[in-house]
Amino acid sequence: MDILTIKEFLKENLDKLYGDFSTYEPLLRVSASKVVIIGDLHGDVNTLLRIIERFPPSNWAYIMLGDYVDRGEHQIETLYLALRLFLEYRAVLLRGNHESPLTNYEYGFYMELLRKFGPYDGDSLYDKLKDLFSQMPISAILNDKYFLVHGGLPINNVSIDSIAKLPKPDEVPSNEVTFQLLWNDPSDDVKYYEPNIVRGPGTYVFGSALTENFLSSSGLKMIIRGHEYTPQGYKWNHGGKVLTIFSSRAGPYSGTKPHIAVINNDSLSIIDVS
Ligand SMILES: [Mn+2]
């Protein structure tokens, strides 16, 4: 993948992409019978290329759960492919906690832009990319059944309607509900919630009682999310109500078997794409 082509693509398309993303509410509603759901990539462009080859986006609706950048070797290439999937096939690109200046200066994306595009173009493209991130949708409801989000449930029993009205753009994000949707993790060890010691201030682990409340009040069946590294590439929590998908073996995740979730005519399977 030629880095100059990617630079030109970004220069030509970022304004249009910003316009497109700014029209979306934080909660999307999606209906499709054949769907590919991709978890964290973190710059693992090779896994994304394998997924595209095996599940052609002309036949499959793509939903990506965020964390395209930071950590891996090919963050720019991964984001570029995701943006092309959006422009050419209307892939759903949800925002992860790494689509934010809060992480990009520290975990690699900003430095990769400077290194591959040069200091001037790298810095000015980052300015536009962080604006783009601030407009990405936060969550989606798929087929009136699945709630899709990068991190997890916030602790204060939010409704679907209130998620749909969260403020956008939100660069950090600084809204605490948005922040928790991008950062929280499920736990089988708590009933309601506790501070998330691993991730730090403002983040929580949410228990099965919150999942039950949310799913029953919204009429949904399952939460599908990314965010958490698991060596086997997926895991279940809350008695099969919360599915975590992890799709990267970049950088620190080289021992992972990346997986995706595939929905084909209402049946859900978890597929090894390593
Ligand atoms: Mn994450």
mmCIF file of N, CA and C in Angstrom, residues 16-141:
data_model
loop_
_atom_site.group_PDB
_atom_site.id
_atom_site.type_symbol
_atom_site.label_atom_id
_atom_site.label_comp_id
_atom_site.label_asym_id
_atom_site.label_seq_id
_atom_site.Cartn_x
_atom_site.Cartn_y
_atom_site.Cartn_z
ATOM 1 N N LYS A 16 -14.947 15.832 2.991
ATOM 2 C CA LYS A 16 -16.189 15.119 2.667
ATOM 3 C C LYS A 16 -16.539 14.104 3.764
ATOM 4 N N LEU A 17 -15.511 13.378 4.236
ATOM 5 C CA LEU A 17 -15.753 12.402 5.309
ATOM 6 C C LEU A 17 -16.283 13.098 6.564
ATOM 7 N N TYR A 18 -15.698 14.255 6.882
ATOM 8 C CA TYR A 18 -16.167 15.008 8.057
ATOM 9 C C TYR A 18 -17.647 15.374 7.888
ATOM 10 N N GLY A 19 -17.988 15.831 6.695
ATOM 11 C CA GLY A 19 -19.383 16.186 6.416
ATOM 12 C C GLY A 19 -20.303 14.984 6.565
ATOM 13 N N ASP A 20 -19.882 13.845 6.025
ATOM 14 C CA ASP A 20 -20.702 12.627 6.126
ATOM 15 C C ASP A 20 -20.872 12.201 7.584
ATOM 16 N N PHE A 21 -19.763 12.147 8.324
ATOM 17 C CA PHE A 21 -19.842 11.678 9.720
ATOM 18 C C PHE A 21 -20.648 12.644 10.585
ATOM 19 N N SER A 22 -20.576 13.929 10.277
ATOM 20 C CA SER A 22 -21.280 14.891 11.134
ATOM 21 C C SER A 22 -22.799 14.766 10.989
ATOM 22 N N THR A 23 -23.279 14.117 9.928
ATOM 23 C CA THR A 23 -24.732 13.942 9.792
ATOM 24 C C THR A 23 -25.258 12.779 10.633
ATOM 25 N N TYR A 24 -24.376 11.909 11.132
ATOM 26 C CA TYR A 24 -24.849 10.742 11.885
ATOM 27 C C TYR A 24 -25.123 11.074 13.329
ATOM 28 N N GLU A 25 -26.228 10.507 13.849
ATOM 29 C CA GLU A 25 -26.454 10.556 15.286
ATOM 30 C C GLU A 25 -25.457 9.628 15.973
ATOM 31 N N PRO A 26 -25.248 9.812 17.276
ATOM 32 C CA PRO A 26 -24.324 8.910 17.997
ATOM 33 C C PRO A 26 -24.789 7.448 17.998
ATOM 34 N N LEU A 27 -26.086 7.223 17.730
ATOM 35 C CA LEU A 27 -26.621 5.859 17.681
ATOM 36 C C LEU A 27 -27.189 5.600 16.287
ATOM 37 N N LEU A 28 -26.621 4.624 15.588
ATOM 38 C CA LEU A 28 -27.111 4.286 14.252
ATOM 39 C C LEU A 28 -28.056 3.095 14.340
ATOM 40 N N ARG A 29 -28.987 3.031 13.396
ATOM 41 C CA ARG A 29 -29.818 1.830 13.277
ATOM 42 C C ARG A 29 -29.505 1.168 11.953
ATOM 43 N N VAL A 30 -29.141 -0.115 12.029
ATOM 44 C CA VAL A 30 -28.676 -0.840 10.857
ATOM 45 C C VAL A 30 -29.510 -2.101 10.688
ATOM 46 N N SER A 31 -29.910 -2.381 9.446
ATOM 47 C CA SER A 31 -30.569 -3.651 9.137
ATOM 48 C C SER A 31 -29.819 -4.306 8.000
ATOM 49 N N ALA A 32 -29.437 -5.567 8.185
ATOM 50 C CA ALA A 32 -28.741 -6.298 7.128
ATOM 51 C C ALA A 32 -28.784 -7.783 7.469
ATOM 52 N N SER A 33 -28.854 -8.644 6.450
ATOM 53 C CA SER A 33 -28.932 -10.082 6.728
ATOM 54 C C SER A 33 -27.558 -10.750 6.760
ATOM 55 N N LYS A 34 -26.585 -10.160 6.082
ATOM 56 C CA LYS A 34 -25.226 -10.727 6.103
ATOM 57 C C LYS A 34 -24.271 -9.657 6.609
ATOM 58 N N VAL A 35 -23.739 -9.867 7.803
ATOM 59 C CA VAL A 35 -22.973 -8.818 8.476
ATOM 60 C C VAL A 35 -21.660 -9.366 9.024
ATOM 61 N N VAL A 36 -20.608 -8.597 8.837
ATOM 62 C CA VAL A 36 -19.301 -8.890 9.416
ATOM 63 C C VAL A 36 -19.035 -7.829 10.491
ATOM 64 N N ILE A 37 -18.727 -8.273 11.710
ATOM 65 C CA ILE A 37 -18.448 -7.337 12.813
ATOM 66 C C ILE A 37 -16.988 -7.508 13.236
ATOM 67 N N ILE A 38 -16.242 -6.423 13.120
ATOM 68 C CA ILE A 38 -14.793 -6.468 13.336
ATOM 69 C C ILE A 38 -14.447 -5.704 14.607
ATOM 70 N N GLY A 39 -13.640 -6.327 15.465
ATOM 71 C CA GLY A 39 -13.214 -5.685 16.711
ATOM 72 C C GLY A 39 -11.945 -4.865 16.508
ATOM 73 N N ASP A 40 -11.259 -4.586 17.589
ATOM 74 C CA ASP A 40 -10.054 -3.738 17.548
ATOM 75 C C ASP A 40 -9.055 -4.248 16.512
ATOM 76 N N LEU A 41 -8.540 -3.343 15.702
ATOM 77 C CA LEU A 41 -7.491 -3.688 14.731
ATOM 78 C C LEU A 41 -6.135 -3.122 15.156
ATOM 79 N N HIS A 42 -6.121 -1.930 15.716
ATOM 80 C CA HIS A 42 -4.873 -1.319 16.204
ATOM 81 C C HIS A 42 -3.739 -1.425 15.191
ATOM 82 N N GLY A 43 -4.035 -1.075 13.943
ATOM 83 C CA GLY A 43 -2.973 -1.051 12.945
ATOM 84 C C GLY A 43 -2.634 -2.398 12.337
ATOM 85 N N ASP A 44 -3.481 -3.404 12.527
ATOM 86 C CA ASP A 44 -3.236 -4.724 11.918
ATOM 87 C C ASP A 44 -3.908 -4.778 10.546
ATOM 88 N N VAL A 45 -3.263 -4.146 9.559
ATOM 89 C CA VAL A 45 -3.887 -4.063 8.231
ATOM 90 C C VAL A 45 -3.947 -5.434 7.562
ATOM 91 N N ASN A 46 -3.032 -6.325 7.903
ATOM 92 C CA ASN A 46 -3.032 -7.639 7.253
ATOM 93 C C ASN A 46 -4.264 -8.459 7.624
ATOM 94 N N THR A 47 -4.666 -8.373 8.870
ATOM 95 C CA THR A 47 -5.903 -9.069 9.262
ATOM 96 C C THR A 47 -7.104 -8.458 8.537
ATOM 97 N N LEU A 48 -7.142 -7.129 8.433
ATOM 98 C CA LEU A 48 -8.260 -6.493 7.715
ATOM 99 C C LEU A 48 -8.278 -6.925 6.242
ATOM 100 N N LEU A 49 -7.115 -7.014 5.625
ATOM 101 C CA LEU A 49 -7.053 -7.456 4.221
ATOM 102 C C LEU A 49 -7.552 -8.902 4.074
ATOM 103 N N ARG A 50 -7.193 -9.760 5.039
ATOM 104 C CA ARG A 50 -7.694 -11.152 4.980
ATOM 105 C C ARG A 50 -9.210 -11.202 5.124
ATOM 106 N N ILE A 51 -9.755 -10.364 6.011
ATOM 107 C CA ILE A 51 -11.213 -10.342 6.201
ATOM 108 C C ILE A 51 -11.902 -9.903 4.901
ATOM 109 N N ILE A 52 -11.349 -8.863 4.267
ATOM 110 C CA ILE A 52 -11.944 -8.339 3.029
ATOM 111 C C ILE A 52 -11.919 -9.401 1.920
ATOM 112 N N GLU A 53 -10.825 -10.169 1.886
ATOM 113 C CA GLU A 53 -10.725 -11.211 0.864
ATOM 114 C C GLU A 53 -11.730 -12.339 1.114
ATOM 115 N N ARG A 54 -11.895 -12.691 2.386
ATOM 116 C CA ARG A 54 -12.764 -13.814 2.720
ATOM 117 C C ARG A 54 -14.241 -13.435 2.741
ATOM 118 N N PHE A 55 -14.514 -12.193 3.096
ATOM 119 C CA PHE A 55 -15.904 -11.703 3.170
ATOM 120 C C PHE A 55 -15.992 -10.439 2.330
ATOM 121 N N PRO A 56 -16.180 -10.562 1.015
ATOM 122 C CA PRO A 56 -16.133 -9.386 0.152
ATOM 123 C C PRO A 56 -17.181 -8.340 0.573
ATOM 124 N N PRO A 57 -16.743 -7.094 0.714
ATOM 125 C CA PRO A 57 -17.675 -6.065 1.186
ATOM 126 C C PRO A 57 -18.821 -5.785 0.199
ATOM 127 N N SER A 58 -18.714 -6.306 -1.028
ATOM 128 C CA SER A 58 -19.853 -6.188 -1.942
ATOM 129 C C SER A 58 -20.984 -7.135 -1.521
ATOM 130 N N ASN A 59 -20.644 -8.201 -0.768
ATOM 131 C CA ASN A 59 -21.666 -9.169 -0.332
ATOM 132 C C ASN A 59 -22.021 -9.065 1.136
ATOM 133 N N TRP A 60 -21.160 -8.419 1.908
ATOM 134 C CA TRP A 60 -21.331 -8.388 3.359
ATOM 135 C C TRP A 60 -21.373 -6.947 3.849
ATOM 136 N N ALA A 61 -22.302 -6.673 4.774
ATOM 137 C CA ALA A 61 -22.300 -5.367 5.450
ATOM 138 C C ALA A 61 -21.215 -5.385 6.517
ATOM 139 N N TYR A 62 -20.395 -4.338 6.560
ATOM 140 C CA TYR A 62 -19.302 -4.261 7.536
ATOM 141 C C TYR A 62 -19.672 -3.329 8.681
ATOM 142 N N ILE A 63 -19.451 -3.833 9.892
ATOM 143 C CA ILE A 63 -19.550 -2.966 11.069
ATOM 144 C C ILE A 63 -18.238 -3.099 11.831
ATOM 145 N N MET A 64 -17.578 -1.970 12.045
ATOM 146 C CA MET A 64 -16.281 -1.982 12.716
ATOM 147 C C MET A 64 -16.431 -1.289 14.069
ATOM 148 N N LEU A 65 -15.898 -1.929 15.108
ATOM 149 C CA LEU A 65 -16.152 -1.500 16.481
ATOM 150 C C LEU A 65 -15.124 -0.512 17.023
ATOM 151 N N GLY A 66 -14.264 0.035 16.157
ATOM 152 C CA GLY A 66 -13.332 1.077 16.601
ATOM 153 C C GLY A 66 -11.961 0.559 16.992
ATOM 154 N N ASP A 67 -11.091 1.487 17.391
ATOM 155 C CA ASP A 67 -9.666 1.208 17.655
ATOM 156 C C ASP A 67 -8.947 0.723 16.392
ATOM 157 N N TYR A 68 -8.999 1.582 15.369
ATOM 158 C CA TYR A 68 -8.289 1.327 14.116
ATOM 159 C C TYR A 68 -6.812 1.636 14.294
ATOM 160 N N VAL A 69 -6.512 2.617 15.150
ATOM 161 C CA VAL A 69 -5.152 3.163 15.243
ATOM 162 C C VAL A 69 -4.543 2.926 16.627
ATOM 163 N N ASP A 70 -3.309 3.404 16.771
ATOM 164 C CA ASP A 70 -2.436 3.226 17.947
ATOM 165 C C ASP A 70 -1.925 1.776 18.010
ATOM 166 N N ARG A 71 -0.705 1.674 18.486
ATOM 167 C CA ARG A 71 -0.047 0.399 18.839
ATOM 168 C C ARG A 71 0.596 -0.373 17.699
ATOM 169 N N GLY A 72 -0.071 -0.640 16.569
ATOM 170 C CA GLY A 72 0.479 -1.531 15.541
ATOM 171 C C GLY A 72 1.393 -0.817 14.552
ATOM 172 N N GLU A 73 1.832 -1.559 13.541
ATOM 173 C CA GLU A 73 2.786 -1.056 12.547
ATOM 174 C C GLU A 73 2.113 -0.294 11.407
ATOM 175 N N HIS A 74 0.839 -0.558 11.151
ATOM 176 C CA HIS A 74 0.177 -0.029 9.945
ATOM 177 C C HIS A 74 -1.128 0.679 10.293
ATOM 178 N N GLN A 75 -1.000 1.641 11.209
ATOM 179 C CA GLN A 75 -2.213 2.323 11.678
ATOM 180 C C GLN A 75 -2.823 3.187 10.581
ATOM 181 N N ILE A 76 -1.982 3.911 9.856
ATOM 182 C CA ILE A 76 -2.487 4.775 8.778
ATOM 183 C C ILE A 76 -3.148 3.925 7.693
ATOM 184 N N GLU A 77 -2.500 2.810 7.339
ATOM 185 C CA GLU A 77 -3.040 1.942 6.298
ATOM 186 C C GLU A 77 -4.385 1.339 6.728
ATOM 187 N N THR A 78 -4.468 0.962 7.999
ATOM 188 C CA THR A 78 -5.707 0.373 8.514
ATOM 189 C C THR A 78 -6.847 1.389 8.480
ATOM 190 N N LEU A 79 -6.551 2.607 8.951
ATOM 191 C CA LEU A 79 -7.576 3.649 8.935
ATOM 192 C C LEU A 79 -7.991 3.988 7.498
ATOM 193 N N TYR A 80 -7.018 4.049 6.609
ATOM 194 C CA TYR A 80 -7.291 4.325 5.188
ATOM 195 C C TYR A 80 -8.257 3.285 4.608
ATOM 196 N N LEU A 81 -7.982 2.005 4.841
ATOM 197 C CA LEU A 81 -8.861 0.956 4.313
ATOM 198 C C LEU A 81 -10.266 1.056 4.913
ATOM 199 N N ALA A 82 -10.328 1.343 6.211
ATOM 200 C CA ALA A 82 -11.634 1.482 6.860
ATOM 201 C C ALA A 82 -12.419 2.640 6.238
ATOM 202 N N LEU A 83 -11.726 3.760 5.992
ATOM 203 C CA LEU A 83 -12.404 4.922 5.398
ATOM 204 C C LEU A 83 -12.851 4.630 3.965
ATOM 205 N N ARG A 84 -12.045 3.861 3.239
ATOM 206 C CA ARG A 84 -12.472 3.461 1.886
ATOM 207 C C ARG A 84 -13.676 2.524 1.942
ATOM 208 N N LEU A 85 -13.685 1.611 2.906
ATOM 209 C CA LEU A 85 -14.865 0.744 3.069
ATOM 210 C C LEU A 85 -16.107 1.587 3.349
ATOM 211 N N PHE A 86 -15.918 2.657 4.110
ATOM 212 C CA PHE A 86 -17.044 3.555 4.384
ATOM 213 C C PHE A 86 -17.510 4.258 3.100
ATOM 214 N N LEU A 87 -16.569 4.815 2.358
ATOM 215 C CA LEU A 87 -16.954 5.589 1.165
ATOM 216 C C LEU A 87 -17.531 4.694 0.067
ATOM 217 N N GLU A 88 -16.945 3.506 -0.105
ATOM 218 C CA GLU A 88 -17.344 2.663 -1.237
ATOM 219 C C GLU A 88 -18.482 1.711 -0.908
ATOM 220 N N TYR A 89 -18.586 1.286 0.354
ATOM 221 C CA TYR A 89 -19.592 0.271 0.699
ATOM 222 C C TYR A 89 -20.459 0.671 1.891
ATOM 223 N N ARG A 90 -20.342 1.907 2.355
ATOM 224 C CA ARG A 90 -21.102 2.375 3.515
ATOM 225 C C ARG A 90 -20.894 1.482 4.733
ATOM 226 N N ALA A 91 -19.663 1.028 4.929
ATOM 227 C CA ALA A 91 -19.334 0.322 6.171
ATOM 228 C C ALA A 91 -19.657 1.226 7.349
ATOM 229 N N VAL A 92 -20.091 0.625 8.455
ATOM 230 C CA VAL A 92 -20.343 1.378 9.683
ATOM 231 C C VAL A 92 -19.041 1.411 10.481
ATOM 232 N N LEU A 93 -18.531 2.625 10.705
ATOM 233 C CA LEU A 93 -17.285 2.800 11.453
ATOM 234 C C LEU A 93 -17.606 3.441 12.801
ATOM 235 N N LEU A 94 -17.680 2.615 13.836
ATOM 236 C CA LEU A 94 -17.897 3.165 15.168
ATOM 237 C C LEU A 94 -16.579 3.700 15.727
ATOM 238 N N ARG A 95 -16.713 4.569 16.702
ATOM 239 C CA ARG A 95 -15.544 5.179 17.320
ATOM 240 C C ARG A 95 -15.044 4.324 18.486
ATOM 241 N N GLY A 96 -13.739 4.130 18.578
ATOM 242 C CA GLY A 96 -13.137 3.484 19.751
ATOM 243 C C GLY A 96 -12.506 4.522 20.659
ATOM 244 N N ASN A 97 -12.065 4.093 21.832
ATOM 245 C CA ASN A 97 -11.406 5.047 22.736
ATOM 246 C C ASN A 97 -10.067 5.525 22.173
ATOM 247 N N HIS A 98 -9.503 4.800 21.186
ATOM 248 C CA HIS A 98 -8.258 5.251 20.558
ATOM 249 C C HIS A 98 -8.476 6.203 19.388
ATOM 250 N N GLU A 99 -9.711 6.504 19.039
ATOM 251 C CA GLU A 99 -9.963 7.565 18.064
ATOM 252 C C GLU A 99 -10.092 8.873 18.853
ATOM 253 N N SER A 100 -8.980 9.312 19.405
ATOM 254 C CA SER A 100 -8.988 10.450 20.331
ATOM 255 C C SER A 100 -7.573 10.956 20.583
ATOM 256 N N PRO A 101 -7.420 12.296 20.698
ATOM 257 C CA PRO A 101 -6.105 12.834 21.059
ATOM 258 C C PRO A 101 -5.667 12.406 22.463
ATOM 259 N N LEU A 102 -6.609 11.927 23.263
ATOM 260 C CA LEU A 102 -6.277 11.431 24.597
ATOM 261 C C LEU A 102 -5.285 10.275 24.526
ATOM 262 N N THR A 103 -5.351 9.479 23.474
ATOM 263 C CA THR A 103 -4.434 8.333 23.341
ATOM 264 C C THR A 103 -3.431 8.509 22.193
ATOM 265 N N ASN A 104 -3.785 9.264 21.157
ATOM 266 C CA ASN A 104 -2.979 9.245 19.930
ATOM 267 C C ASN A 104 -1.572 9.815 20.088
ATOM 268 N N TYR A 105 -1.380 10.768 21.034
ATOM 269 C CA TYR A 105 -0.041 11.318 21.232
ATOM 270 C C TYR A 105 0.849 10.334 21.991
ATOM 271 N N GLU A 106 0.219 9.464 22.756
ATOM 272 C CA GLU A 106 0.970 8.574 23.639
ATOM 273 C C GLU A 106 1.174 7.170 23.068
ATOM 274 N N TYR A 107 0.219 6.672 22.284
ATOM 275 C CA TYR A 107 0.242 5.260 21.880
ATOM 276 C C TYR A 107 0.582 5.042 20.414
ATOM 277 N N GLY A 108 1.052 6.069 19.715
ATOM 278 C CA GLY A 108 1.682 5.785 18.434
ATOM 279 C C GLY A 108 1.109 6.419 17.191
ATOM 280 N N PHE A 109 -0.196 6.770 17.168
ATOM 281 C CA PHE A 109 -0.766 7.222 15.901
ATOM 282 C C PHE A 109 -0.173 8.550 15.434
ATOM 283 N N TYR A 110 -0.065 9.497 16.346
ATOM 284 C CA TYR A 110 0.483 10.805 15.968
ATOM 285 C C TYR A 110 1.922 10.662 15.461
ATOM 286 N N MET A 111 2.725 9.856 16.149
ATOM 287 C CA MET A 111 4.117 9.660 15.721
ATOM 288 C C MET A 111 4.206 8.961 14.364
ATOM 289 N N GLU A 112 3.290 8.009 14.118
ATOM 290 C CA GLU A 112 3.292 7.331 12.818
ATOM 291 C C GLU A 112 2.964 8.326 11.701
ATOM 292 N N LEU A 113 2.028 9.243 11.948
ATOM 293 C CA LEU A 113 1.702 10.269 10.949
ATOM 294 C C LEU A 113 2.919 11.137 10.646
ATOM 295 N N LEU A 114 3.634 11.568 11.695
ATOM 296 C CA LEU A 114 4.824 12.403 11.479
ATOM 297 C C LEU A 114 5.897 11.621 10.724
ATOM 298 N N ARG A 115 6.072 10.361 11.090
ATOM 299 C CA ARG A 115 7.137 9.544 10.499
ATOM 300 C C ARG A 115 6.849 9.245 9.024
ATOM 301 N N LYS A 116 5.603 8.899 8.702
ATOM 302 C CA LYS A 116 5.291 8.465 7.336
ATOM 303 C C LYS A 116 4.929 9.623 6.404
ATOM 304 N N PHE A 117 4.351 10.702 6.953
ATOM 305 C CA PHE A 117 3.915 11.820 6.104
ATOM 306 C C PHE A 117 4.826 13.038 6.222
ATOM 307 N N GLY A 118 5.794 12.989 7.142
ATOM 308 C CA GLY A 118 6.625 14.163 7.399
ATOM 309 C C GLY A 118 5.965 15.050 8.430
ATOM 310 N N PRO A 119 6.762 15.901 9.124
ATOM 311 C CA PRO A 119 6.232 16.683 10.247
ATOM 312 C C PRO A 119 5.119 17.661 9.850
ATOM 313 N N TYR A 120 5.226 18.294 8.679
ATOM 314 C CA TYR A 120 4.219 19.299 8.320
ATOM 315 C C TYR A 120 2.888 18.648 7.957
ATOM 316 N N ASP A 121 2.926 17.747 6.955
ATOM 317 C CA ASP A 121 1.689 17.075 6.535
ATOM 318 C C ASP A 121 1.132 16.189 7.646
ATOM 319 N N GLY A 122 2.026 15.528 8.377
ATOM 320 C CA GLY A 122 1.591 14.654 9.462
ATOM 321 C C GLY A 122 0.794 15.424 10.496
ATOM 322 N N ASP A 123 1.316 16.569 10.906
ATOM 323 C CA ASP A 123 0.639 17.366 11.929
ATOM 324 C C ASP A 123 -0.679 17.946 11.410
ATOM 325 N N SER A 124 -0.682 18.442 10.169
ATOM 326 C CA SER A 124 -1.925 19.060 9.689
ATOM 327 C C SER A 124 -2.981 18.000 9.377
ATOM 328 N N LEU A 125 -2.561 16.822 8.918
ATOM 329 C CA LEU A 125 -3.559 15.752 8.722
ATOM 330 C C LEU A 125 -4.102 15.253 10.057
ATOM 331 N N TYR A 126 -3.247 15.237 11.083
ATOM 332 C CA TYR A 126 -3.775 14.806 12.389
ATOM 333 C C TYR A 126 -4.861 15.757 12.886
ATOM 334 N N ASP A 127 -4.674 17.059 12.671
ATOM 335 C CA ASP A 127 -5.705 18.024 13.063
ATOM 336 C C ASP A 127 -7.060 17.671 12.455
ATOM 337 N N LYS A 128 -7.040 17.293 11.179
ATOM 338 C CA LYS A 128 -8.309 16.942 10.515
ATOM 339 C C LYS A 128 -8.825 15.582 10.973
ATOM 340 N N LEU A 129 -7.894 14.645 11.211
ATOM 341 C CA LEU A 129 -8.332 13.311 11.644
ATOM 342 C C LEU A 129 -8.955 13.361 13.034
ATOM 343 N N LYS A 130 -8.408 14.175 13.927
ATOM 344 C CA LYS A 130 -9.024 14.212 15.254
ATOM 345 C C LYS A 130 -10.409 14.884 15.207
ATOM 346 N N ASP A 131 -10.584 15.815 14.271
ATOM 347 C CA ASP A 131 -11.940 16.351 14.058
ATOM 348 C C ASP A 131 -12.875 15.264 13.530
ATOM 349 N N LEU A 132 -12.350 14.460 12.589
ATOM 350 C CA LEU A 132 -13.160 13.366 12.044
ATOM 351 C C LEU A 132 -13.563 12.393 13.160
ATOM 352 N N PHE A 133 -12.588 12.024 14.002
ATOM 353 C CA PHE A 133 -12.880 11.105 15.116
ATOM 354 C C PHE A 133 -14.002 11.663 15.997
ATOM 355 N N SER A 134 -13.989 12.981 16.208
ATOM 356 C CA SER A 134 -14.968 13.592 17.115
ATOM 357 C C SER A 134 -16.392 13.491 16.576
ATOM 358 N N GLN A 135 -16.525 13.160 15.289
ATOM 359 C CA GLN A 135 -17.857 13.048 14.678
ATOM 360 C C GLN A 135 -18.275 11.604 14.404
ATOM 361 N N MET A 136 -17.420 10.639 14.759
ATOM 362 C CA MET A 136 -17.787 9.249 14.463
ATOM 363 C C MET A 136 -18.966 8.811 15.324
ATOM 364 N N PRO A 137 -19.827 7.940 14.781
ATOM 365 C CA PRO A 137 -20.916 7.410 15.603
ATOM 366 C C PRO A 137 -20.369 6.552 16.744
ATOM 367 N N ILE A 138 -21.089 6.542 17.872
ATOM 368 C CA ILE A 138 -20.636 5.885 19.097
ATOM 369 C C ILE A 138 -21.155 4.448 19.192
ATOM 370 N N SER A 139 -22.323 4.200 18.618
ATOM 371 C CA SER A 139 -22.966 2.896 18.836
ATOM 372 C C SER A 139 -23.942 2.622 17.709
ATOM 373 N N ALA A 140 -24.385 1.367 17.622
ATOM 374 C CA ALA A 140 -25.375 1.008 16.600
ATOM 375 C C ALA A 140 -26.283 -0.079 17.147
ATOM 376 N N ILE A 141 -27.511 -0.076 16.659
ATOM 377 C CA ILE A 141 -28.424 -1.186 16.911
ATOM 378 C C ILE A 141 -28.572 -1.929 15.601
#
